[in-house]
C-alpha cells in the first residue's frame, strides 16, 4: 500500500490502473480506523480492483466547540490497518491540499434532508461541509464506487442525494453498522469514553432494541415507538438529544410505520456525543410520511 498526500500524486497513481481498465473504489474516512472501517474497505475490495481510502479529519464539518482538536489521529496505525485490509492507496492530505488559499466553494444539499436530526444538532453547515469534501474526494479519485457506513445514515442519504442531483458518476454503497460484542456501534469517538461511560452508552443500542420489540409486537404508531426508545434511554441514565422515526430516504418524520422507517437517535454520554440507528421494516412497501 502506498500513502500519497497530494491530489496530483494520487491522480498519477491511479493513471495506470485506469488505463488497464481496473475499477476503483473510494472509502472516505477521518481515520482512527476500527472494524467498522475495515468492513467498508473489505466491501470495497469485493467490488473493485483498486481500493483508495482517504484519511482526512475535515475541519469544516466540526462546529465551533466540537471535538476537532481532540479527534483521534493515529496515522501510522491507520496505515497498518488499511494495508492489512487490502487497501492499495491511502490518501492522507494536509488541510492546505484540500482547502488551498482562497477556497470559496460550498456544496449544499438544501432542505428536509439536512435540516433535521444531525442538521439541527450540529447545524446546517455540518452537512454542507461533508458534501463539499466528499464531492472533492469523488472528483479527485473519480471512483466507480464510494462506500459509506449505515451508522451515519443521514450522511449516506445526503451524499446519495448530492450524487443524484449533480449527476456524479459513482455508485454509493452503504454497509451495515458494525457493533462490539455487547452491541455498542463502533465509532472513532468511543475512544473518548471511560469504562463506566461505555457501559452507559449501551443505552443507545438498548433503546433501538426496545423499539424493534415494539414494532415486532405490532406497534405502528411512530410516536409510541419513539417514546419507548426514549424511555429506555432515560431509564438507563442517558438523556437523548433526539429520538426520531423518519423515512430513510427523505428523512421526513413519520407518524405511522408502514414499510421502511429509520429510527435515529443521538445522545451525549459524559462529553462524548454518540449516534445510532436501526431500520424498522413493517409489512407494506410504502411508507406513510408526514411533511415536516
Ligand atoms: O463519515 C466520515 O468519516 C466523514 O463525514 C467523511 C464522509 C469522511 C467526510 O469527511
XYZ file of C-alpha atoms and ligand atoms in Angstrom:
302
model
C 0.000 0.000 0.000
C 1.214 3.493 -0.827
C 0.411 6.630 1.130
C 0.035 9.732 -1.023
C -0.508 13.276 0.176
C -1.263 15.362 -2.860
C -4.019 15.399 -5.444
C -1.530 15.169 -8.304
C 0.308 12.184 -6.741
C -2.996 10.384 -6.241
C -4.179 11.055 -9.780
C -0.823 9.912 -11.147
C -1.006 6.707 -9.074
C -4.467 5.984 -10.482
C -3.459 6.530 -14.123
C -2.038 3.066 -14.739
C -4.936 1.103 -13.193
C -7.399 3.290 -15.050
C -5.598 2.678 -18.370
C -5.703 -1.047 -17.577
C -9.500 -0.687 -17.187
C -9.327 -1.547 -13.497
C -12.255 -0.391 -11.359
C -11.664 1.941 -8.425
C -13.459 2.202 -5.081
C -13.177 5.061 -2.607
C -13.726 4.728 1.138
C -13.747 8.228 2.652
C -12.724 8.279 6.337
C -11.487 10.625 9.021
C -9.084 7.975 10.283
C -8.975 6.376 13.756
C -9.877 3.266 11.808
C -11.795 0.459 13.509
C -13.610 -2.716 12.470
C -16.447 -0.639 11.009
C -13.980 0.937 8.588
C -12.411 -2.462 7.931
C -15.826 -3.737 6.825
C -16.167 -0.788 4.407
C -12.693 -1.464 2.972
C -13.354 -5.191 2.595
C -16.647 -4.478 0.889
C -14.905 -2.031 -1.450
C -12.314 -4.708 -2.293
C -15.038 -7.210 -3.207
C -16.478 -4.717 -5.698
C -13.436 -3.076 -7.293
C -9.873 -3.847 -8.360
C -8.294 -0.850 -6.624
C -9.278 0.478 -3.198
C -8.458 4.051 -2.209
C -9.017 5.131 1.392
C -8.955 8.811 2.213
C -7.852 9.819 5.681
C -8.679 13.436 6.360
C -10.101 14.964 9.538
C -12.205 17.526 7.743
C -12.057 20.644 9.946
C -15.020 22.372 8.316
C -17.543 19.728 9.392
C -16.846 20.321 13.101
C -18.881 23.142 14.632
C -17.094 25.559 16.990
C -16.816 23.840 20.367
C -16.981 20.332 18.882
C -14.142 17.833 19.197
C -11.924 18.810 16.225
C -8.777 19.166 18.360
C -9.465 16.037 20.395
C -10.445 13.902 17.403
C -8.187 10.798 17.496
C -5.381 10.919 14.948
C -3.229 7.780 14.561
C -1.980 7.800 11.006
C 0.708 5.092 11.394
C -1.807 2.686 12.946
C -4.423 3.620 10.351
C -1.911 2.919 7.592
C -1.189 -0.530 9.085
C -4.887 -1.354 9.303
C -5.530 -0.184 5.756
C -2.552 -2.164 4.410
C -3.652 -5.331 6.243
C -7.158 -4.908 4.870
C -6.016 -4.866 1.263
C -6.156 -1.125 0.576
C -3.991 -0.043 -2.376
C -3.724 3.703 -1.801
C -4.085 5.791 1.325
C -4.776 9.438 0.542
C -3.757 11.474 3.596
C -3.641 15.114 2.508
C -2.751 18.150 4.603
C -5.543 20.664 5.184
C -3.962 23.132 2.740
C -4.042 20.483 -0.007
C -7.810 20.114 0.388
C -8.537 23.774 1.133
C -5.916 25.863 -0.653
C -5.754 29.613 -0.057
C -8.820 31.304 -1.472
C -11.009 28.196 -1.297
C -14.530 29.593 -1.670
C -16.942 26.866 -2.802
C -19.558 25.002 -0.794
C -21.830 22.203 -1.996
C -25.131 22.230 -0.135
C -27.948 19.708 -0.183
C -30.702 22.043 0.951
C -33.948 21.374 2.739
C -35.582 18.498 4.505
C -32.681 16.045 4.223
C -30.271 18.279 6.068
C -32.428 20.418 8.345
C -33.459 17.571 10.658
C -31.662 15.281 13.127
C -27.909 15.972 12.835
C -28.683 19.134 10.864
C -30.463 20.523 13.922
C -27.969 19.245 16.471
C -24.762 20.106 14.604
C -26.033 22.978 12.467
C -26.858 23.159 8.755
C -23.185 23.851 7.925
C -22.221 20.354 9.037
C -23.703 18.569 6.041
C -22.594 21.297 3.625
C -19.050 20.690 4.857
C -19.457 16.926 4.415
C -20.891 17.165 0.892
C -18.213 19.669 -0.111
C -15.340 17.441 0.979
C -16.985 14.262 -0.326
C -17.551 15.816 -3.757
C -13.922 16.959 -3.801
C -12.777 13.426 -2.950
C -15.045 11.980 -5.642
C -13.638 14.448 -8.168
C -10.064 13.692 -7.140
C -10.393 9.890 -7.189
C -13.182 9.517 -9.772
C -14.147 6.086 -8.402
C -16.802 3.751 -9.782
C -17.948 3.051 -6.222
C -17.875 5.019 -2.961
C -18.542 3.215 0.301
C -20.138 4.715 3.423
C -21.428 3.309 6.725
C -25.064 2.994 7.770
C -24.197 4.316 11.244
C -24.178 7.760 9.635
C -27.480 7.027 7.890
C -28.390 10.674 7.339
C -24.940 11.413 5.901
C -25.351 8.492 3.486
C -28.773 9.778 2.381
C -27.382 13.292 1.903
C -24.428 12.001 -0.144
C -26.778 9.881 -2.292
C -28.918 12.957 -2.965
C -25.890 15.068 -3.908
C -24.672 12.331 -6.260
C -28.112 12.101 -7.857
C -28.682 15.864 -8.092
C -25.242 16.628 -9.528
C -25.059 13.551 -11.817
C -21.864 12.346 -10.211
C -20.867 9.118 -11.983
C -20.409 6.980 -8.882
C -22.394 4.217 -7.189
C -22.872 4.844 -3.473
C -22.714 1.679 -1.365
C -23.830 1.731 2.261
C -22.594 -1.015 4.612
C -24.319 -2.166 7.823
C -23.188 -0.780 11.175
C -20.534 -2.903 12.882
C -21.029 -3.392 16.625
C -18.930 -4.575 19.541
C -19.975 -7.872 21.136
C -22.227 -6.032 23.599
C -23.979 -4.106 20.812
C -22.273 -0.707 21.012
C -21.933 0.697 17.492
C -18.254 1.140 16.606
C -17.221 4.765 16.355
C -13.907 6.570 16.483
C -15.463 8.657 19.273
C -15.925 5.592 21.536
C -12.256 6.086 22.456
C -13.231 9.194 24.474
C -15.328 7.206 26.963
C -14.356 5.879 30.381
C -15.331 2.309 31.263
C -18.443 3.413 33.130
C -19.485 5.754 30.319
C -19.052 2.927 27.850
C -21.462 0.838 29.952
C -23.993 3.655 29.941
C -23.541 4.094 26.184
C -25.236 0.728 25.709
C -28.459 2.637 26.420
C -28.476 3.637 22.737
C -28.498 0.051 21.489
C -30.994 -0.948 24.198
C -33.303 1.837 23.031
C -33.125 0.590 19.429
C -33.873 -2.941 20.632
C -36.849 -1.742 22.708
C -38.255 -0.052 19.610
C -37.620 -3.151 17.475
C -39.536 -5.242 20.048
C -42.474 -2.820 19.984
C -42.650 -2.982 16.195
C -42.291 -6.779 16.197
C -45.209 -6.846 18.647
C -47.387 -4.957 16.156
C -46.962 -1.303 17.251
C -47.247 1.050 14.251
C -47.596 4.440 15.934
C -44.269 6.230 15.378
C -44.745 8.495 18.393
C -45.263 5.493 20.650
C -42.235 3.628 19.266
C -40.014 6.714 19.697
C -41.345 7.280 23.225
C -40.483 3.706 24.068
C -36.901 4.140 22.853
C -36.609 7.465 24.667
C -37.948 5.884 27.868
C -35.409 3.068 27.674
C -32.539 5.539 27.348
C -33.727 7.660 30.271
C -34.207 4.517 32.370
C -30.540 3.653 31.740
C -29.433 7.169 32.699
C -28.862 8.663 29.257
C -30.817 11.722 28.123
C -31.472 11.573 24.399
C -30.713 14.599 22.237
C -33.174 13.290 19.685
C -35.057 10.062 19.003
C -36.933 10.186 15.712
C -38.614 7.932 13.224
C -38.086 9.150 9.695
C -38.318 7.964 6.125
C -34.845 6.505 5.387
C -34.554 8.237 2.007
C -36.125 11.639 2.646
C -35.584 11.953 6.429
C -39.212 13.141 6.663
C -40.772 12.464 10.079
C -43.185 9.534 10.100
C -46.406 9.372 12.057
C -47.203 5.732 11.220
C -44.927 2.805 10.415
C -45.874 1.331 7.084
C -42.903 -0.053 5.144
C -39.360 1.073 6.000
C -38.585 3.514 8.777
C -35.294 4.735 10.179
C -35.178 5.121 13.927
C -32.334 7.555 14.521
C -31.058 8.727 17.867
C -28.309 10.801 19.400
C -27.169 11.353 22.957
C -24.258 12.603 24.959
C -22.640 10.165 27.369
C -20.381 12.300 29.528
C -18.683 14.546 26.961
C -18.971 12.034 24.126
C -21.676 12.577 21.544
C -22.954 9.309 20.080
C -25.417 8.498 17.303
C -27.026 5.221 16.323
C -29.947 3.998 14.256
C -31.883 0.979 13.090
C -34.059 0.276 10.077
C -37.508 -0.889 11.123
C -39.385 -2.839 8.474
C -43.100 -3.468 8.527
C -45.149 -5.443 6.020
C -46.070 -2.793 3.445
C -43.539 -1.479 0.944
C -44.986 2.039 1.123
C -44.268 4.474 3.963
C -46.705 6.998 5.287
C -44.814 10.215 5.728
C -45.936 13.496 7.165
C -44.201 16.506 5.602
C -42.170 18.394 8.198
O -18.057 9.824 7.895
C -16.960 10.425 7.919
O -15.958 9.937 8.460
C -16.866 11.807 7.298
O -18.029 12.529 7.475
C -16.457 11.774 5.816
C -17.519 11.074 4.961
C -15.126 11.052 5.657
C -16.301 13.199 5.277
O -15.333 13.907 5.983
